[in-house]
Short mmCIF file of C-alpha atoms and ligand atoms in Angstrom, two decimals:
data_model
loop_
_atom_site.label_atom_id
_atom_site.label_comp_id
_atom_site.label_asym_id
_atom_site.label_seq_id
_atom_site.Cartn_x
_atom_site.Cartn_y
_atom_site.Cartn_z
CA MET A 1 83.00 -218.04 -8.53
CA SER A 2 86.08 -217.89 -6.33
CA THR A 3 89.36 -217.64 -8.11
CA ASN A 4 91.07 -220.91 -8.90
CA LYS A 5 93.74 -220.00 -6.40
CA SER A 6 91.32 -219.56 -3.54
CA LEU A 7 89.54 -222.78 -4.46
CA ILE A 8 92.80 -224.67 -4.43
CA ARG A 9 93.66 -223.12 -1.09
CA LYS A 10 90.27 -224.01 0.32
CA SER A 11 90.49 -227.58 -0.83
CA ARG A 12 94.07 -228.48 -0.03
CA ILE A 13 92.96 -232.05 0.30
CA ASN A 14 95.06 -235.04 -0.60
CA PRO A 15 92.43 -237.42 -2.00
CA ILE A 16 94.19 -240.37 -0.44
CA THR A 17 93.51 -239.06 3.04
CA TYR A 18 90.35 -237.21 2.01
CA ALA A 19 88.04 -238.88 4.52
CA SER A 20 90.40 -238.46 7.44
CA LEU A 21 90.57 -234.72 6.94
CA SER A 22 86.89 -233.96 6.92
CA SER A 23 85.22 -231.94 9.64
CA ASP A 24 85.02 -232.73 13.30
CA LYS A 25 81.57 -234.26 13.55
CA PHE A 26 80.17 -237.72 14.15
CA HIS A 27 81.40 -240.06 11.46
CA ASP A 28 79.49 -243.26 11.19
CA GLU A 29 79.89 -244.55 7.71
CA CYS A 30 80.15 -248.15 8.79
CA GLY A 31 79.34 -251.77 8.14
CA VAL A 32 77.88 -254.40 10.48
CA CYS A 33 77.71 -258.20 10.34
CA GLY A 34 76.50 -260.80 12.85
CA VAL A 35 76.04 -264.56 13.04
CA TYR A 36 73.70 -266.48 15.33
CA GLY A 37 73.85 -270.23 15.93
CA HIS A 38 77.02 -271.37 14.18
CA PRO A 39 80.10 -272.98 15.83
CA GLU A 40 82.32 -270.82 13.60
CA ALA A 41 80.44 -267.59 14.38
CA SER A 42 83.52 -265.38 14.82
CA ASN A 43 85.25 -266.74 11.70
CA LEU A 44 82.13 -266.14 9.61
CA THR A 45 81.73 -262.64 11.05
CA TYR A 46 85.37 -261.96 10.20
CA LEU A 47 84.71 -262.97 6.59
CA GLY A 48 81.58 -260.83 6.51
CA LEU A 49 83.51 -257.81 7.79
CA HIS A 50 86.20 -258.41 5.19
CA ALA A 51 83.54 -258.28 2.45
CA LEU A 52 82.24 -255.05 4.01
CA GLN A 53 85.68 -253.42 4.31
CA HIS A 54 84.70 -250.66 1.84
CA ARG A 55 82.20 -249.37 4.42
CA GLY A 56 84.92 -248.48 6.90
CA GLN A 57 88.68 -248.77 7.16
CA GLU A 58 89.53 -247.02 10.40
CA GLY A 59 89.04 -249.95 12.72
CA ALA A 60 87.07 -253.11 13.27
CA GLY A 61 85.92 -255.37 16.06
CA ILE A 62 84.09 -258.60 16.80
CA CYS A 63 82.22 -259.51 19.98
CA SER A 64 81.21 -263.14 20.55
CA SER A 65 79.27 -265.18 23.09
CA ASP A 66 79.68 -268.76 24.25
CA ARG A 67 76.35 -268.41 26.11
CA ARG A 68 78.21 -267.83 29.38
CA GLN A 69 79.94 -264.55 28.70
CA LEU A 70 80.84 -262.05 25.96
CA TYR A 71 84.33 -261.78 24.47
CA ILE A 72 85.64 -258.87 22.42
CA GLU A 73 88.58 -258.14 20.13
CA LYS A 74 88.92 -254.80 18.37
CA SER A 75 91.66 -252.56 16.98
CA MET A 76 92.46 -249.80 14.55
CA GLY A 77 93.20 -250.94 10.99
CA LEU A 78 91.88 -253.28 8.33
CA VAL A 79 90.01 -256.47 9.15
CA THR A 80 92.67 -258.82 7.76
CA ASP A 81 95.43 -256.99 9.69
CA ILE A 82 93.52 -257.01 12.97
CA PHE A 83 92.36 -260.62 13.15
CA SER A 84 95.03 -263.32 13.35
CA GLU A 85 94.10 -266.96 13.98
CA LYS A 86 95.19 -266.48 17.58
CA ARG A 87 92.93 -263.47 17.99
CA LEU A 88 89.94 -265.20 16.43
CA LYS A 89 90.40 -268.07 18.92
CA ARG A 90 89.97 -265.52 21.71
CA ILE A 91 86.37 -264.84 20.57
CA PRO A 92 84.71 -268.26 20.94
CA GLY A 93 81.06 -269.28 20.83
CA ASP A 94 78.23 -269.70 18.38
CA MET A 95 77.19 -266.03 18.26
CA ALA A 96 79.11 -262.97 17.14
CA ILE A 97 78.57 -259.42 15.93
CA GLY A 98 81.15 -257.29 14.14
CA HIS A 99 81.66 -253.75 12.97
CA ASN A 100 83.83 -251.81 10.48
CA ARG A 101 84.35 -248.17 11.20
CA TYR A 102 85.08 -245.36 8.76
CA SER A 103 88.21 -243.26 8.97
CA THR A 104 88.14 -240.14 11.15
CA ALA A 105 90.57 -237.51 12.32
CA GLY A 106 92.28 -237.74 15.70
CA ALA A 107 94.59 -240.14 17.43
CA SER A 108 92.25 -241.40 20.11
CA SER A 109 89.88 -243.13 17.71
CA LEU A 110 90.33 -246.62 19.21
CA LYS A 111 87.76 -245.50 21.77
CA ASN A 112 85.28 -245.15 18.94
CA VAL A 113 85.89 -248.58 17.43
CA GLN A 114 82.91 -250.89 17.84
CA PRO A 115 81.25 -253.14 18.96
CA ILE A 116 80.77 -251.35 22.26
CA MET A 117 80.54 -253.92 25.05
CA VAL A 118 79.16 -253.08 28.49
CA ASN A 119 77.83 -254.61 31.67
CA TYR A 120 74.69 -253.02 33.06
CA SER A 121 71.92 -253.91 35.48
CA LEU A 122 70.40 -256.63 33.25
CA GLY A 123 73.70 -258.27 32.23
CA ALA A 124 76.18 -257.87 29.40
CA LEU A 125 75.48 -256.42 26.00
CA ALA A 126 77.34 -255.41 22.86
CA ILE A 127 76.25 -253.10 20.10
CA ALA A 128 77.37 -252.39 16.52
CA HIS A 129 75.79 -249.38 14.80
CA ASN A 130 75.74 -248.12 11.21
CA GLY A 131 74.18 -244.70 10.67
CA ASN A 132 74.10 -241.33 12.33
CA LEU A 133 71.70 -240.16 15.01
CA VAL A 134 70.54 -236.58 14.53
CA ASN A 135 69.51 -236.06 18.16
CA ALA A 136 72.62 -237.61 19.71
CA VAL A 137 73.88 -234.26 21.00
CA GLU A 138 70.64 -233.49 22.86
CA LEU A 139 70.36 -237.04 24.23
CA ARG A 140 73.98 -237.05 25.34
CA THR A 141 73.61 -233.70 27.13
CA GLU A 142 70.52 -235.00 28.92
CA LEU A 143 72.24 -238.26 29.91
CA GLU A 144 75.33 -236.39 31.13
CA SER A 145 73.16 -234.11 33.24
CA GLN A 146 71.83 -237.28 34.89
CA GLY A 147 75.38 -238.44 35.68
CA ALA A 148 76.25 -240.60 32.67
CA ILE A 149 79.96 -240.74 31.84
CA PHE A 150 80.89 -241.24 28.17
CA GLN A 151 84.07 -242.95 27.02
CA SER A 152 83.90 -242.06 23.32
CA THR A 153 82.56 -239.38 20.98
CA SER A 154 80.46 -241.96 19.14
CA ASP A 155 76.70 -241.46 18.96
CA SER A 156 76.38 -245.23 19.35
CA GLU A 157 77.41 -244.92 22.98
CA VAL A 158 74.33 -242.78 23.49
CA VAL A 159 72.24 -245.80 22.49
CA VAL A 160 73.99 -247.96 25.09
CA HIS A 161 73.32 -245.39 27.83
CA MET A 162 69.69 -245.07 26.75
CA ILE A 163 69.24 -248.84 27.11
CA ALA A 164 71.05 -248.95 30.45
CA SER A 165 69.16 -246.02 31.96
CA SER A 166 65.71 -246.87 30.60
CA ARG A 167 63.08 -247.31 33.27
CA ALA A 168 61.34 -250.04 31.29
CA GLY A 169 61.51 -253.57 32.70
CA ASN A 170 63.07 -256.16 30.39
CA LEU A 171 65.56 -255.69 27.57
CA TYR A 172 62.94 -255.73 24.80
CA GLU A 173 60.92 -252.95 26.45
CA ARG A 174 64.11 -250.94 26.93
CA LEU A 175 65.02 -251.38 23.29
CA ILE A 176 61.56 -250.32 22.15
CA ASP A 177 61.80 -247.30 24.44
CA THR A 178 65.24 -246.46 23.01
CA MET A 179 64.22 -246.97 19.38
CA ARG A 180 61.39 -244.50 19.87
CA LYS A 181 63.66 -241.84 21.43
CA ILE A 182 66.64 -241.94 19.10
CA SER A 183 66.19 -240.13 15.83
CA GLY A 184 68.03 -240.36 12.52
CA ALA A 185 69.77 -243.28 10.88
CA PHE A 186 70.41 -246.56 12.64
CA SER A 187 70.97 -250.09 11.43
CA ILE A 188 71.98 -251.72 14.69
CA LEU A 189 73.13 -255.19 15.69
CA LEU A 190 72.97 -255.93 19.39
CA MET A 191 73.98 -259.03 21.31
CA THR A 192 73.55 -260.41 24.81
CA GLU A 193 74.90 -263.75 26.06
CA ASN A 194 71.93 -265.54 24.48
CA GLU A 195 70.42 -263.55 21.68
CA MET A 196 71.13 -261.32 18.74
CA ILE A 197 68.83 -258.38 17.98
CA ALA A 198 68.72 -256.30 14.78
CA MET A 199 67.05 -252.86 14.69
CA ARG A 200 66.52 -250.48 11.78
CA ASP A 201 65.25 -246.91 12.00
CA PRO A 202 61.73 -246.21 10.72
CA TYR A 203 63.05 -244.33 7.66
CA GLY A 204 65.29 -247.25 6.66
CA PHE A 205 68.20 -244.94 5.85
CA ARG A 206 70.90 -247.62 5.88
CA PRO A 207 70.52 -251.14 4.45
CA LEU A 208 70.36 -254.24 6.67
CA SER A 209 69.67 -257.75 5.38
CA ILE A 210 69.02 -261.17 6.91
CA GLY A 211 70.47 -264.37 5.46
CA ILE A 212 70.77 -268.04 6.41
CA HIS A 213 73.89 -270.20 6.34
CA ASP A 214 73.98 -273.82 7.53
CA GLY A 215 70.85 -273.21 9.60
CA ALA A 216 72.47 -270.16 11.26
CA TYR A 217 71.15 -266.62 10.92
CA VAL A 218 73.42 -263.99 9.39
CA VAL A 219 72.62 -260.26 9.44
CA ALA A 220 74.73 -257.82 7.42
CA SER A 221 74.78 -254.31 5.97
CA GLU A 222 75.12 -255.67 2.44
CA THR A 223 74.59 -259.01 0.74
CA CYS A 224 78.20 -259.16 -0.52
CA ALA A 225 78.93 -260.40 3.04
CA PHE A 226 76.47 -263.30 2.51
CA ASP A 227 78.18 -264.27 -0.75
CA LEU A 228 81.57 -264.72 0.89
CA ILE A 229 80.13 -266.70 3.80
CA GLY A 230 77.86 -268.78 1.54
CA ALA A 231 74.66 -267.47 3.15
CA THR A 232 71.37 -267.15 1.28
CA TYR A 233 69.48 -263.87 1.41
CA GLN A 234 66.12 -264.14 3.20
CA ARG A 235 64.81 -260.62 3.57
CA ASP A 236 65.63 -257.11 4.81
CA VAL A 237 65.18 -255.98 8.38
CA GLU A 238 62.22 -253.69 7.68
CA PRO A 239 62.33 -249.96 8.51
CA GLY A 240 61.15 -249.53 12.11
CA GLU A 241 61.53 -253.26 12.79
CA MET A 242 63.25 -255.06 15.66
CA VAL A 243 64.22 -258.66 14.89
CA ILE A 244 65.00 -260.88 17.87
CA ILE A 245 66.99 -264.03 17.11
CA ASN A 246 67.34 -266.62 19.89
CA ARG A 247 66.76 -270.34 20.64
CA ASP A 248 63.07 -269.89 19.73
CA GLY A 249 64.00 -268.74 16.21
CA LEU A 250 63.33 -265.33 14.73
CA LYS A 251 60.71 -262.96 16.14
CA SER A 252 59.71 -259.60 14.71
CA ILE A 253 58.41 -256.51 16.53
CA LYS A 254 57.56 -253.20 14.85
CA PRO A 255 57.99 -250.55 17.55
CA CYS A 256 58.29 -247.55 15.18
CA THR A 257 56.44 -246.35 12.15
CA SER A 258 57.11 -243.43 9.86
CA SER A 259 55.01 -241.56 7.35
CA ARG A 260 57.70 -242.19 4.75
CA GLN A 261 60.78 -244.25 4.06
CA ALA A 262 64.07 -242.49 3.31
CA ARG A 263 66.57 -245.05 2.04
CA CYS A 264 69.90 -243.44 1.24
CA ILE A 265 70.16 -243.04 -2.53
CA PHE A 266 73.92 -242.46 -2.23
CA GLU A 267 74.34 -246.15 -1.30
CA PHE A 268 73.39 -246.87 -4.92
CA ILE A 269 75.51 -244.08 -6.36
CA TYR A 270 78.78 -244.61 -4.51
CA PHE A 271 78.82 -246.34 -1.19
CA ALA A 272 77.55 -249.94 -1.46
CA ARG A 273 79.48 -252.58 -3.37
CA PRO A 274 78.17 -253.19 -6.92
CA ASP A 275 77.84 -256.92 -6.25
CA SER A 276 75.50 -256.26 -3.32
CA ASN A 277 71.74 -256.23 -3.43
CA ILE A 278 70.21 -253.70 -1.06
CA TYR A 279 66.79 -252.29 -0.14
CA GLY A 280 64.68 -255.32 -0.97
CA ASN A 281 67.23 -257.04 -3.18
CA LEU A 282 67.92 -254.30 -5.78
CA ASN A 283 71.30 -254.89 -7.41
CA VAL A 284 73.70 -251.97 -7.04
CA ASP A 285 75.67 -252.68 -10.23
CA ALA A 286 72.51 -252.83 -12.36
CA MET A 287 71.30 -249.56 -10.83
CA ARG A 288 74.63 -247.82 -11.54
CA LYS A 289 74.59 -249.02 -15.15
CA GLU A 290 71.07 -247.60 -15.52
CA PHE A 291 72.31 -244.29 -14.05
CA GLY A 292 74.96 -244.29 -16.80
CA ARG A 293 72.37 -245.00 -19.50
CA GLN A 294 70.13 -242.22 -18.18
CA LEU A 295 73.10 -239.84 -18.13
CA ALA A 296 73.86 -240.69 -21.78
CA ARG A 297 70.24 -240.03 -22.73
CA GLU A 298 70.25 -236.70 -20.89
CA PHE A 299 73.70 -235.49 -21.93
CA PRO A 300 75.04 -237.22 -25.05
CA VAL A 301 78.38 -236.19 -26.51
CA ASP A 302 80.42 -236.89 -29.63
CA ALA A 303 83.36 -238.82 -28.24
CA ASP A 304 85.74 -241.56 -29.39
CA ILE A 305 86.05 -243.41 -26.11
CA VAL A 306 84.22 -243.69 -22.76
CA ILE A 307 86.44 -244.29 -19.74
CA PRO A 308 85.53 -244.57 -16.03
CA VAL A 309 87.19 -243.05 -13.01
CA PRO A 310 88.01 -246.36 -11.36
CA ASP A 311 86.49 -247.91 -9.36
CA SER A 312 83.57 -245.66 -8.47
CA GLY A 313 82.67 -244.70 -12.05
CA VAL A 314 82.96 -248.12 -13.70
CA PRO A 315 79.34 -249.41 -13.88
CA ALA A 316 77.94 -245.98 -14.85
CA ALA A 317 80.59 -245.60 -17.58
CA ILE A 318 79.67 -249.04 -18.98
CA GLY A 319 76.01 -247.95 -19.03
CA TYR A 320 76.89 -244.64 -20.69
CA ALA A 321 79.02 -246.36 -23.37
CA LYS A 322 76.32 -248.96 -24.14
CA GLU A 323 73.57 -246.37 -24.42
CA SER A 324 75.64 -244.09 -26.65
CA ASN A 325 77.32 -246.84 -28.71
CA ILE A 326 80.80 -245.54 -27.97
CA ASP A 327 83.77 -247.83 -27.19
CA PHE A 328 84.39 -248.40 -23.47
CA ASP A 329 87.88 -248.91 -22.11
CA PHE A 330 89.99 -248.49 -19.01
CA GLY A 331 91.91 -245.30 -19.81
CA LEU A 332 92.97 -244.85 -16.21
CA ILE A 333 94.58 -247.65 -14.22
CA ARG A 334 94.21 -247.71 -10.48
CA ASN A 335 96.86 -248.87 -8.06
CA HIS A 336 94.89 -250.96 -5.57
CA TYR A 337 97.64 -251.02 -2.98
CA VAL A 338 97.40 -247.39 -1.92
CA GLY A 339 96.49 -247.44 1.75
CA ARG A 340 94.47 -244.65 3.24
CA THR A 341 97.48 -243.63 5.28
CA PHE A 342 99.99 -243.53 2.43
CA ILE A 343 102.91 -241.27 3.30
CA GLU A 344 104.50 -239.39 0.43
CA PRO A 345 108.31 -239.21 0.38
CA ARG A 346 109.56 -235.79 1.41
CA GLN A 347 111.17 -232.93 -0.50
CA ASN A 348 111.90 -233.09 -4.24
CA ILE A 349 109.80 -236.14 -5.15
CA ARG A 350 106.62 -235.31 -3.30
CA HIS A 351 103.22 -233.97 -4.39
CA PHE A 352 102.17 -236.95 -6.42
CA GLY A 353 98.55 -236.22 -5.64
CA VAL A 354 96.19 -238.40 -7.59
CA LYS A 355 99.11 -239.97 -9.54
CA ILE A 356 99.75 -242.27 -6.61
CA LYS A 357 96.36 -243.80 -7.22
CA LEU A 358 95.74 -243.41 -10.98
CA ASN A 359 97.82 -243.50 -14.16
CA PRO A 360 96.60 -242.90 -17.75
CA VAL A 361 96.98 -245.45 -20.55
CA ARG A 362 98.46 -243.14 -23.18
CA GLN A 363 97.99 -245.55 -26.10
CA LEU A 364 94.25 -245.49 -25.47
CA LEU A 365 93.87 -241.74 -24.98
CA GLN A 366 96.24 -240.33 -27.62
CA GLY A 367 94.45 -237.90 -29.96
CA LYS A 368 90.99 -238.98 -28.73
CA ARG A 369 87.89 -237.13 -27.66
CA VAL A 370 87.55 -238.71 -24.21
CA LEU A 371 84.32 -238.98 -22.22
CA VAL A 372 85.13 -239.73 -18.58
CA VAL A 373 82.47 -240.84 -16.08
CA ASP A 374 82.59 -240.56 -12.29
CA ASP A 375 79.86 -241.08 -9.71
CA SER A 376 80.11 -237.74 -7.87
CA ILE A 377 82.09 -234.56 -7.28
CA VAL A 378 82.61 -233.57 -3.67
CA ARG A 379 85.17 -230.77 -3.45
CA GLY A 380 86.23 -230.99 -7.09
CA THR A 381 89.90 -231.60 -6.35
CA THR A 382 89.98 -235.16 -7.70
CA SER A 383 88.11 -234.28 -10.89
CA LYS A 384 90.47 -231.39 -11.61
CA LYS A 385 93.52 -233.64 -11.33
CA ILE A 386 91.89 -236.38 -13.38
CA VAL A 387 91.00 -234.03 -16.25
CA LYS A 388 94.59 -232.76 -16.26
CA MET A 389 95.94 -236.30 -16.20
CA ILE A 390 93.78 -237.38 -19.17
CA ARG A 391 94.88 -234.33 -21.17
CA GLU A 392 98.52 -235.01 -20.34
CA GLY A 393 97.84 -238.58 -21.47
CA GLY A 394 97.25 -237.19 -24.97
CA ALA A 395 93.48 -236.65 -25.10
CA LYS A 396 92.28 -234.06 -27.62
CA GLU A 397 89.11 -233.25 -25.64
CA VAL A 398 88.01 -234.21 -22.12
CA HIS A 399 84.29 -234.35 -21.35
CA LEU A 400 83.22 -235.19 -17.79
CA ARG A 401 79.87 -236.78 -16.94
CA ILE A 402 78.75 -237.34 -13.36
CA SER A 403 76.23 -240.11 -12.64
CA SER A 404 74.53 -238.19 -9.82
CA PRO A 405 73.15 -234.66 -9.46
CA PRO A 406 75.37 -231.90 -7.98
CA THR A 407 76.10 -232.64 -4.29
CA ILE A 408 74.85 -229.51 -2.57
CA GLY A 409 74.19 -230.62 1.01
CA PRO A 410 76.02 -232.61 3.66
CA CYS A 411 74.65 -235.92 4.92
CA PHE A 412 73.52 -236.16 8.54
CA TYR A 413 72.53 -239.80 8.27
CA GLY A 414 75.85 -241.60 7.97
CA ILE A 415 77.66 -240.73 4.74
CA ASP A 416 80.89 -238.87 5.41
CA THR A 417 80.60 -235.51 3.61
CA PRO A 418 82.36 -232.23 4.26
CA THR A 419 80.47 -229.14 5.40
CA ARG A 420 78.15 -227.39 2.96
CA LYS A 421 80.60 -224.62 2.11
CA GLU A 422 83.26 -227.17 1.12
CA LEU A 423 80.93 -228.87 -1.37
CA ILE A 424 81.88 -227.21 -4.64
CA ALA A 425 78.39 -227.54 -6.13
CA SER A 426 76.77 -225.74 -3.20
CA THR A 427 78.64 -222.53 -4.00
CA HIS A 428 79.37 -222.77 -7.73
CA SER A 429 77.37 -223.27 -10.91
CA ILE A 430 78.05 -226.20 -13.23
CA GLU A 431 79.67 -223.77 -15.68
CA GLU A 432 81.98 -222.46 -12.94
CA ILE A 433 82.90 -225.98 -11.85
CA LYS A 434 83.62 -226.91 -15.47
CA LYS A 435 86.05 -223.99 -15.71
CA TYR A 436 87.68 -224.89 -12.39
CA ILE A 437 88.29 -228.50 -13.34
CA THR A 438 89.27 -227.42 -16.89
CA ALA A 439 87.00 -229.90 -18.70
CA ASP A 440 85.71 -229.17 -22.23
CA THR A 441 82.22 -230.02 -21.03
CA LEU A 442 80.75 -231.07 -17.69
CA GLN A 443 77.28 -232.42 -17.03
CA TYR A 444 75.67 -234.00 -13.98
CA MET A 445 72.66 -236.31 -14.07
CA THR A 446 69.49 -234.40 -13.23
CA ILE A 447 67.58 -235.17 -10.03
CA GLU A 448 64.56 -236.01 -12.22
CA GLY A 449 66.70 -238.48 -14.18
CA LEU A 450 68.02 -240.08 -11.00
CA LEU A 451 64.55 -240.53 -9.53
CA LYS A 452 63.29 -241.94 -12.83
CA VAL A 453 65.81 -244.79 -12.65
CA VAL A 454 65.20 -245.79 -9.01
CA PRO A 455 61.98 -247.76 -8.45
CA ASN A 456 59.62 -246.14 -5.90
CA PRO A 457 61.66 -242.93 -5.65
CA GLU A 458 59.35 -241.58 -2.92
CA HIS A 459 61.00 -244.13 -0.58
CA TYR A 460 64.44 -242.51 -0.90
CA CYS A 461 66.41 -239.73 0.81
CA SER A 462 68.17 -237.54 -1.75
CA ALA A 463 68.83 -234.64 0.66
CA CYS A 464 72.47 -234.28 -0.48
CA PHE A 465 71.10 -233.36 -3.92
CA ASP A 466 67.86 -231.53 -3.18
CA ASP A 467 68.19 -230.28 0.44
CA ASN A 468 65.04 -232.13 1.39
CA TYR A 469 66.10 -233.54 4.78
CA PRO A 470 63.60 -236.14 5.99
CA VAL A 471 64.26 -235.79 9.72
CA PHE A 472 65.23 -232.15 10.13
CA THR A 473 63.57 -229.77 7.76
CA ARG A 474 64.43 -226.62 9.69
CA HIS A 475 67.61 -225.15 8.32
CA ASP A 476 68.85 -223.90 11.69
CA LYS A 477 68.63 -227.42 13.07
CA VAL A 478 70.64 -228.68 10.13
CA GLU A 479 73.31 -226.06 10.70
CA GLN A 480 73.38 -226.92 14.40
CA ILE A 481 74.26 -230.52 13.62
CA GLU A 482 76.82 -229.41 11.08
CA LEU A 483 78.58 -227.26 13.63
CA PHE A 484 78.93 -230.02 16.19
P1 AMP B 501 86.49 -234.62 -4.68
O1 AMP B 501 87.87 -234.55 -5.17
O2 AMP B 501 86.39 -234.09 -3.27
O3 AMP B 501 85.50 -233.99 -5.59
O4 AMP B 501 86.10 -236.17 -4.56
C1 AMP B 501 85.38 -236.82 -5.56
C2 AMP B 501 85.61 -238.31 -5.45
O5 AMP B 501 85.31 -238.75 -4.13
C3 AMP B 501 84.72 -239.10 -6.42
O6 AMP B 501 85.56 -239.92 -7.20
C4 AMP B 501 83.84 -239.96 -5.53
O7 AMP B 501 83.76 -241.29 -5.98
C5 AMP B 501 84.50 -239.92 -4.17
N1 AMP B 501 83.52 -239.79 -3.06
C6 AMP B 501 82.27 -239.35 -3.10
N2 AMP B 501 81.69 -239.38 -1.87
C7 AMP B 501 82.62 -239.85 -1.03
C8 AMP B 501 82.65 -240.15 0.38
N3 AMP B 501 81.59 -239.93 1.15
N4 AMP B 501 83.80 -240.64 0.91
C9 AMP B 501 84.88 -240.85 0.13
N5 AMP B 501 84.92 -240.62 -1.20
C10 AMP B 501 83.82 -240.11 -1.77
#
């Protein structure tokens, strides 16, 4: 165990800007939404992106088609700040695809905001990608050696170059060719002047669903986008499937197969919205509550009150409280207006840390044995501050329960995680972490418990918890990606 001091030094991370400070690698924790065959396509896509805002806050864009040409509007910032009525009017037509991008370091990130729109030998095309390609570096090097010039550091641009430089004849053949060469996680929406195409990698890492609204097709990362638009869920884009939507309706091709599926289990734990149904219509909120119940069965505690770390820990805390018959309440109140780029005032009133975001309800905590539930610990900095805050709020004891197993490995498939050595659970035992965060007790859900709750657990990737990487199994390859 490192000393507390060295741990603090190592993790001098302000949780508010946590994501923007993580390492310099591809970051593609994103959301996509597209509409085909509706006169209000851009407006509906805008609403869909707004519902998917949690999947990325760095920037957003929408590309539309009026069947003659493509139009694009994209900027840094939040969806509602980017798109004014005037701007939405500049993206006309009955087809549109949109993208939300996750926060990254660096000032030149506008280049990485999607959709990417290009003209190539077969016409115009736009692409919006959620996921992370694990062979993007190799493919990019190869393409550059053949003369390709890249404008961004996004792995999605590699896909565009693959399509443009493919020797296959028509667009479909080029897409099949590309799908078979790219490796890793991709839930992609692509658009030409006349059709919208959805593609999902053969492992099915990231979710992608198809809905119908007013006779128009809607494709989105999560079904919470359908709810806002008023679309009805039809089905998922299957792993390895390419869905072509045009005037002839919807056509399916299955260019890729895989010996296993590897849906990201972390979508259930933290990333997806609880009101979404993903991976064949499984409800995220219900799953999180079950995680909480399982956690209570595995690690019960004598406590007076169960409180969540809002918002990520709420459903699991409800599940924990129900299973253990302990009162549930909101002992920490979250300020929802903290932007990701919040600037703390300088000098004597700075270093608010987590207080900017959370405040304890003293009347609820005073003299109590408090059981607090969160979904995960990454570096441990947030948990440490939260335990301290609950104690200062008057709690007699603070017990922390985490509704996922210890996060020991980074994700190479699209969840933004720091490098392995920055993940506290990769270098410290649960007992050491407990001491560091100063909790009376700390327990994580076991991997066995997690896989017991999820139906068909063999279809999931849980590499961040068990180091079992579905695409790269060789450690040196994993490290190579991490270093990029
Ligand atoms: P930390 O202080 O680094 O341990 O952060 C833990 C908190 O980060 C937990 O409350 C999680 O809900 C949240 N979290 C987990 N994974 C991510 C992620 N990929 N991006 C942003 N926040 C995350």
